[in-house]
Short mmCIF file of C-alpha atoms in Angstrom, two decimals:
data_model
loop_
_atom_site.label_atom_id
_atom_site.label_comp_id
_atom_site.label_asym_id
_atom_site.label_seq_id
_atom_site.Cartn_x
_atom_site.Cartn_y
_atom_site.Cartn_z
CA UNK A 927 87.16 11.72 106.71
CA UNK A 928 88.51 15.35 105.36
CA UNK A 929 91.40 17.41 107.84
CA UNK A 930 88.66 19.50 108.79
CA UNK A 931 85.87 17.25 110.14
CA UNK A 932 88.98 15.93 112.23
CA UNK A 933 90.61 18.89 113.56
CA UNK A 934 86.77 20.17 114.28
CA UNK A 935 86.41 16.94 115.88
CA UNK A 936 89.49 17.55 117.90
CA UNK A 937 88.76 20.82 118.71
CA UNK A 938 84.84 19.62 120.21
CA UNK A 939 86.93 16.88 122.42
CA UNK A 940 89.49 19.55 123.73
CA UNK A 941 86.78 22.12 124.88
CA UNK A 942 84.72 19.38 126.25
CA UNK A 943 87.53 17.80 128.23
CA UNK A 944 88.05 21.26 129.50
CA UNK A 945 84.57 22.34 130.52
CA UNK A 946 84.71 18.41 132.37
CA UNK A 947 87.85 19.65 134.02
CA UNK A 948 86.80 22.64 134.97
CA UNK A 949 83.14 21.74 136.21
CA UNK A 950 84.63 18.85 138.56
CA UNK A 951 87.63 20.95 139.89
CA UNK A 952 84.16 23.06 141.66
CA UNK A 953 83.25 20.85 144.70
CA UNK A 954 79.63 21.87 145.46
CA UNK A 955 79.91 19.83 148.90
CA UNK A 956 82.73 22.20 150.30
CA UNK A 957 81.50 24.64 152.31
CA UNK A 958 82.18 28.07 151.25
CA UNK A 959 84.03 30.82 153.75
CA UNK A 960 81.87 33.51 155.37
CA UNK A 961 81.42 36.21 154.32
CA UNK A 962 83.21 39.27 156.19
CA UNK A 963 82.29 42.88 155.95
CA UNK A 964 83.54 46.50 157.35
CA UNK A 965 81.57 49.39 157.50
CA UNK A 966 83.18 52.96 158.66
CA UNK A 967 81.67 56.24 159.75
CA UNK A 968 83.07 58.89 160.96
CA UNK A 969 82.97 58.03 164.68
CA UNK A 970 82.87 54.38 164.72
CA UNK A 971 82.89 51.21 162.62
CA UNK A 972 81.22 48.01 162.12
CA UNK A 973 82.05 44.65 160.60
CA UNK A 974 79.53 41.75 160.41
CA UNK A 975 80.39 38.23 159.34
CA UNK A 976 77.86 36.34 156.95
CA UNK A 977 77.87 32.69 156.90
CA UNK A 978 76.82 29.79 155.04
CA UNK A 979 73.42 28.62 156.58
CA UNK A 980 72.06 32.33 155.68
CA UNK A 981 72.72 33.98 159.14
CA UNK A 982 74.57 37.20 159.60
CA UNK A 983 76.12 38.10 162.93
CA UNK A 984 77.15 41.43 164.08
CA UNK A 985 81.17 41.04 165.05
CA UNK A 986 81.66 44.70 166.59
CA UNK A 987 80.75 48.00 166.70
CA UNK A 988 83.58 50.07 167.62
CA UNK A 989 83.90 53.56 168.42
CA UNK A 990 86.87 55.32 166.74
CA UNK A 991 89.62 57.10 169.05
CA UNK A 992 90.63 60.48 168.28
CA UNK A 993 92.89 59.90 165.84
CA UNK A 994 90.05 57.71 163.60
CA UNK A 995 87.79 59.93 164.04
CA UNK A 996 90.53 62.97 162.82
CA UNK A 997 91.53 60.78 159.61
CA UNK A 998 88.20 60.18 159.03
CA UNK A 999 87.05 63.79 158.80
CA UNK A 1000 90.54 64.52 156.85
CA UNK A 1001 90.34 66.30 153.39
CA UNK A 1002 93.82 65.17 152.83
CA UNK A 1003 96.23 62.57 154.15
CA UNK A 1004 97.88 63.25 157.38
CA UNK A 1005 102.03 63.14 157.38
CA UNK A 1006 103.20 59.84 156.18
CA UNK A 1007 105.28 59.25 159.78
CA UNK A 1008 101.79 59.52 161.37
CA UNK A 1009 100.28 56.22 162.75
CA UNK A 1010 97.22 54.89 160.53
CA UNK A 1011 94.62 55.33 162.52
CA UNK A 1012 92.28 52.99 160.37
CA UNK A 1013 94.67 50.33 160.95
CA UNK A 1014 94.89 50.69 164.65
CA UNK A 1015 90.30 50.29 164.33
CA UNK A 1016 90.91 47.50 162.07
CA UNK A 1017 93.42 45.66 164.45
CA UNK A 1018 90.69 46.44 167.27
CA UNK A 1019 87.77 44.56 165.27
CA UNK A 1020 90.12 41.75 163.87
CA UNK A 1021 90.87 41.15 167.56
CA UNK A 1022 87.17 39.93 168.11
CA UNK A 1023 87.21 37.60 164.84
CA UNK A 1024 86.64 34.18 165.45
CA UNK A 1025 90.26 32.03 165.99
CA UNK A 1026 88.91 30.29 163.08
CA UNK A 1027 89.56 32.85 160.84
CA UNK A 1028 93.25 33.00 161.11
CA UNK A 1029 94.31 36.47 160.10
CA UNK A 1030 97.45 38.26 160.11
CA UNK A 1031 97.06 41.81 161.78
CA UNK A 1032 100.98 42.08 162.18
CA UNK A 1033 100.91 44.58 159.35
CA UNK A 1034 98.56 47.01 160.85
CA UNK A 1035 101.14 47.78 163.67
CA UNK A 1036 103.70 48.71 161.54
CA UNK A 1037 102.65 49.58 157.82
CA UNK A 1038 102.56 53.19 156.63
CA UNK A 1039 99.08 54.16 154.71
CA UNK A 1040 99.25 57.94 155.07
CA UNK A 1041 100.57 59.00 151.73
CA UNK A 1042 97.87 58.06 149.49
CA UNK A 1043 96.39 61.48 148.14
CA UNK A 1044 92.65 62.05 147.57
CA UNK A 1045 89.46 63.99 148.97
CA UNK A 1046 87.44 62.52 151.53
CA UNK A 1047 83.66 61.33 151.79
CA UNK A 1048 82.72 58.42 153.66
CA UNK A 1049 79.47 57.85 151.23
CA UNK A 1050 82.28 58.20 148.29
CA UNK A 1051 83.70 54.31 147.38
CA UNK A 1052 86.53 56.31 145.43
CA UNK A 1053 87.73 58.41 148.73
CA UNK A 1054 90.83 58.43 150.40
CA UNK A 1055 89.78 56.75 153.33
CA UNK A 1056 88.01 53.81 151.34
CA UNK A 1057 91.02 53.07 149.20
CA UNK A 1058 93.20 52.90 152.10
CA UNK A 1059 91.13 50.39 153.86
CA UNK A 1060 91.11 47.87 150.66
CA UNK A 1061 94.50 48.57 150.99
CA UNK A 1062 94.97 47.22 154.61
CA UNK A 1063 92.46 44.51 154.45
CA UNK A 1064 94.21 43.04 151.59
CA UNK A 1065 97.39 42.82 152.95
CA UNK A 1066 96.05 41.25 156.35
CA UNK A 1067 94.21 38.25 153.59
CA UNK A 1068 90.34 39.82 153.44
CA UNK A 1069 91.20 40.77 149.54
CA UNK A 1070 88.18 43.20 148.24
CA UNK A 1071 86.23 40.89 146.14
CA UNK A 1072 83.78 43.25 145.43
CA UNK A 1073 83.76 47.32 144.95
CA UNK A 1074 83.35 49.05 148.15
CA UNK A 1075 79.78 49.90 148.55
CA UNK A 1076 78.01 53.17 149.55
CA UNK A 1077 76.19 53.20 152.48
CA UNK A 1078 73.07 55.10 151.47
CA UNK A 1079 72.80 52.48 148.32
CA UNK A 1080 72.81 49.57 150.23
CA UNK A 1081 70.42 51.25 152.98
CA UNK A 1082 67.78 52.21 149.67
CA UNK A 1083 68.61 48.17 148.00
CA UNK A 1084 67.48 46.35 151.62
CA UNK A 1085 64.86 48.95 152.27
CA UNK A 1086 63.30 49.81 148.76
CA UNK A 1087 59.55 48.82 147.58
CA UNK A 1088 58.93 45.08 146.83
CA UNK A 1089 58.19 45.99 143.31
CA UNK A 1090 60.39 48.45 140.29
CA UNK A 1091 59.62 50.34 137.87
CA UNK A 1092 58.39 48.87 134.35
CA UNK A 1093 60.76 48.91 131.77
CA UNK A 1094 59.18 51.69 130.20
CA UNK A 1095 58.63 53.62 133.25
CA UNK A 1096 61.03 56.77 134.51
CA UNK A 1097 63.00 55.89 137.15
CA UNK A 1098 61.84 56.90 140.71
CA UNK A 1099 63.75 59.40 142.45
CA UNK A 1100 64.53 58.80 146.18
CA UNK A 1101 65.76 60.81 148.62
CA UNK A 1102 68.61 59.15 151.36
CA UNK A 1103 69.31 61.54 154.64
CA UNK A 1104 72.23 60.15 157.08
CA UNK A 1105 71.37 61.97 160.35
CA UNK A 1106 73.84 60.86 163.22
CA UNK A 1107 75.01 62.88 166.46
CA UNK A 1108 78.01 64.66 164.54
CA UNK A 1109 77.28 64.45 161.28
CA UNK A 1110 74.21 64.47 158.37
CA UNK A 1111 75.11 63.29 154.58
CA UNK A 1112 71.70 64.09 151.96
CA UNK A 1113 71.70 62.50 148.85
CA UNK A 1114 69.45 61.81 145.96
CA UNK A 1115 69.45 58.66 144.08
CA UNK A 1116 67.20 56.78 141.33
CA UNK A 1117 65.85 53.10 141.93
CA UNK A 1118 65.22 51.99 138.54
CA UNK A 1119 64.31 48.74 136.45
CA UNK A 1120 64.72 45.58 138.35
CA UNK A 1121 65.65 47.70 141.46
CA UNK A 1122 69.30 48.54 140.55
CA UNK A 1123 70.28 51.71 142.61
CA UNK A 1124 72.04 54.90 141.46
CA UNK A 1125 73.20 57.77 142.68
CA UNK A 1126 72.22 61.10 140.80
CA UNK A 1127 75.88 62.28 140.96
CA UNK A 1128 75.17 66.63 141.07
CA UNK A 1129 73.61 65.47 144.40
CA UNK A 1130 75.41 62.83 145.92
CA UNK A 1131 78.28 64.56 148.15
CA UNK A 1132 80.08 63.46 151.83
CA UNK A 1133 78.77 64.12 155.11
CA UNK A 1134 78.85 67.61 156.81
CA UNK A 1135 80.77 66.90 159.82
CA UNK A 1136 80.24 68.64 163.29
CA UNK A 1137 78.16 71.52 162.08
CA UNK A 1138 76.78 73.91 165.30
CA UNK A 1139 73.49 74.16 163.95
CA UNK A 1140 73.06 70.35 162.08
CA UNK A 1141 69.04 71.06 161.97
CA UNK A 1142 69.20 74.25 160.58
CA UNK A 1143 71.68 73.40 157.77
CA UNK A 1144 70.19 70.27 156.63
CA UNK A 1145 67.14 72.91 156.13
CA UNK A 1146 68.87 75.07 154.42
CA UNK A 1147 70.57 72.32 152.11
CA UNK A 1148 67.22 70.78 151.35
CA UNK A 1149 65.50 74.23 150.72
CA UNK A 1150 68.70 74.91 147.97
CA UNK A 1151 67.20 71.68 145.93
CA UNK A 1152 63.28 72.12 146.88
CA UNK A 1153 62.98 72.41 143.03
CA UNK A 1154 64.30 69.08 142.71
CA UNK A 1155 63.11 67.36 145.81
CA UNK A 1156 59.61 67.73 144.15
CA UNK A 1157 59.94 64.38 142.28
CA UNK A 1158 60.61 62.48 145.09
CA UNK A 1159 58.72 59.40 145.14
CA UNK A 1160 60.22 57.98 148.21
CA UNK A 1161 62.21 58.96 151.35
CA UNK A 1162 65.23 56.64 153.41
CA UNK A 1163 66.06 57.60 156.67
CA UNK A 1164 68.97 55.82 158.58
CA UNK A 1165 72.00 57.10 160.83
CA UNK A 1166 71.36 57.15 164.72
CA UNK A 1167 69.36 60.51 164.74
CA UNK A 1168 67.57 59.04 161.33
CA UNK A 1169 64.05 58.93 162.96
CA UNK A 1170 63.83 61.90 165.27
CA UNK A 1171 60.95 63.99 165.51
CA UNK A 1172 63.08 67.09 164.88
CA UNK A 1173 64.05 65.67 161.15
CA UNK A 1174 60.60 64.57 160.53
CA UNK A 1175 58.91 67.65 161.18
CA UNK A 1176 61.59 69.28 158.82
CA UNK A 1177 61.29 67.17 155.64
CA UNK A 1178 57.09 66.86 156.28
CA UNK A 1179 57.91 70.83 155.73
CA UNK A 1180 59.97 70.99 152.69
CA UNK A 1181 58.41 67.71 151.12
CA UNK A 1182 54.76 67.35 152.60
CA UNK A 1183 53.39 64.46 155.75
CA UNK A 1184 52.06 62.21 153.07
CA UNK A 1185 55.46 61.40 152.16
CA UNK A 1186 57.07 61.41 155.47
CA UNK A 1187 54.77 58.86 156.92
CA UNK A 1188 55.19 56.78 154.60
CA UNK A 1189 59.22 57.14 155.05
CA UNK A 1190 61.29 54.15 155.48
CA UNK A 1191 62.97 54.32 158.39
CA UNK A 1192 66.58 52.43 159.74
CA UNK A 1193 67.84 53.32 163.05
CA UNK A 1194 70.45 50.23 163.16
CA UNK A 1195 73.82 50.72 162.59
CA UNK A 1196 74.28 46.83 161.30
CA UNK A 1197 72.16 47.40 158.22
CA UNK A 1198 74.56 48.59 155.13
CA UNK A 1199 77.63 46.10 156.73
CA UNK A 1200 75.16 43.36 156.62
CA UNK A 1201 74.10 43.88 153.34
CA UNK A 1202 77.25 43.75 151.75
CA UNK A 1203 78.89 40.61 154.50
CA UNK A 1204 76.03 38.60 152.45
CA UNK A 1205 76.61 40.17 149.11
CA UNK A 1206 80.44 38.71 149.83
CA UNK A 1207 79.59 35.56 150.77
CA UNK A 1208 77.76 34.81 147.57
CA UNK A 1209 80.05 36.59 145.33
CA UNK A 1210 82.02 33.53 146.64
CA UNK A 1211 79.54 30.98 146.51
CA UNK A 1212 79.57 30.89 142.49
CA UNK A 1213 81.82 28.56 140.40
CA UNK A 1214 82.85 31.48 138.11
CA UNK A 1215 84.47 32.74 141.01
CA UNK A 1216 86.07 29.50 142.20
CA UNK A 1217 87.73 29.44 138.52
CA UNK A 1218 88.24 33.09 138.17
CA UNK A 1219 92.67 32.85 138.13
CA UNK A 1220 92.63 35.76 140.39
CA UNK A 1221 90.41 35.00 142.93
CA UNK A 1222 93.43 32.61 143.75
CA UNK A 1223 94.52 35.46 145.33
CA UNK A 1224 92.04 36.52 148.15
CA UNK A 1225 93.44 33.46 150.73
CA UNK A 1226 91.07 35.14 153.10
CA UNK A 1227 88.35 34.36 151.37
CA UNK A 1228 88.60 30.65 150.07
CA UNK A 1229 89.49 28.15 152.36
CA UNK A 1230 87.36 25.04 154.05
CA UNK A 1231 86.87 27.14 156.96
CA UNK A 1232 86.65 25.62 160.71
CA UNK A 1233 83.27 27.46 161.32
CA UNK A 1234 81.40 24.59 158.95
CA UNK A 1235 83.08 21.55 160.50
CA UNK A 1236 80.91 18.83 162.49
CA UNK A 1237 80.73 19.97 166.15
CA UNK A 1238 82.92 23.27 166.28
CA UNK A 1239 80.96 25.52 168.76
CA UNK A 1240 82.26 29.08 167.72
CA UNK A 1241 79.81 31.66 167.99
#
């Protein structure tokens, strides 16, 4: 036998004993943790919990106090001896987590997340107000597994047509309008092959907050783009206000009834936090993250949680 058929014999048993070592440190039998999820808006917030027998369940809806509701709507961060608001909203929903969960909310009462400099847009995953929550749910053990997700993409993902376009086909252009009490947010996004949703940047901006006419200038914003909004092939409504007759009867104007009825429509405020509670829970529920090294990290996320045990009567 030559040195080389042995060392490349060598080599085959090391890899092998590896992948062995590697494929029986994953436990399928152990339950995975739930999945948990936060969703915020300018006036209140959501988080919904996803767990393993495929049920979501909404945790709480809470309505922000003024001080959320001014750092939400903030261009810039406030002074840095200022109280975070967003942690005194998170401490409110981690109060109505499960006991299970065993979280650690002493930081929110006492950390400083103020000086962190960047524009704000709720719909905008790279905003000051989303990096700031990562921030403070990592340090309380929920580690961001995932990118933070825009609302209006996970509204178009759970709502969009059963089928895609063909690989050879354009992508379809959708139109996504937030309408809510204080606020509207219009954007224009592209749903292309196998469904994957994205945002058409030039027209993708943050909400317009507290406007005194919020009809007239969501008219006057769509009217600016009528030469684009010709293409659209499809039309997501969501926000509170998201199916009023008052919006309808605008867009059937600018973009013709045909496509208006056929309009999907969300008036729940669970929808986008639910989407992304599952999309957590099976990020987690996959061996390459059980052997990813820094998934070690997220002790929020990977435990054998209580919730799954024989006769626990939680929720």
């Amino acid at each position: 036998m030559s040195p080389w058929t042995l060392k490349i014999m060598l080599l085959y048993a090391f890899c092998l004993h590896t992948t062995i070592l590697g494929v029986t440190a994953y436990d399928p039998l152990r339950p995975r943790a739930p999945g948990v999820a936060f969703g915020l808006t300018p006036d209140y917030g959501t988080a919904v919990i996803h767990f393993n027998n495929g049920t979501s369940y909404p945790i709480a809806q809470v309505q922000g106090s003024p001080a959320y509701q001014s750092f939400m709507r903030r261009a810039t961060p406030g002074p840095r001896t200022e109280p975070s608001a967003l942690c005194q909203w998170v401490t409110q929903v981690l109060d109505r987590l499960p006991a299970a969960l065993r979280l650690d909310i002493a930081f929110c009462r006492s950390a400083d997340l103020t000086s962190t400099k960047a524009l704000m847009s709720v719909d905008d995953p790279s905003s000051h107000q989303s990096r700031l929550a990562e921030q403070a749910l990592e340090q309380i053990g929920l580690r961001q597994i995932m990118p933070a997700g825009r609302r209006a993409k996970n509204v178009i993902r759970v709502f969009s047509p059963d089928s895609a376009p063909a690989y050879n086909e354009k992508p379809w252009l959708v139109l996504a309008v937030d309408y809510d009490t204080h606020w509207y947010n219009i954007g224009l996004y592209e749903i292309g092959e196998e469904g994957i949703v994205s945002p058409i940047e030039a027209f993708v901006h943050g909400p317009r907050f507290d406007v005194e006419d919020q009809l007239e200038a969501a008219k006057e914003e769509l009217q600016n783009n009528v030469s684009k909004l010709g293409n659209v092939q499809h039309i997501f409504l969501y926000g509170k206000q998201g199916g009023t007759v008052e919006l309808l009867d605008l867009l059937a104007e600018t973009l013709g009834s045909e496509l208006v009825n056929d309009a999907r429509v969300d008036g729940s405020v669970w929808t986008s936090t639910s989407y992304m509670a599952e999309a957590a829970h099976v990020r987690m529920d996959d061996i390459q993250f059980e052997m990813d090294p820094a998934s070690n990290g997220a002790f929020g996320c990977k435990w054998r949680s209580k919730l799954y045990r024989d006769g626990h009567e939680e929720l």
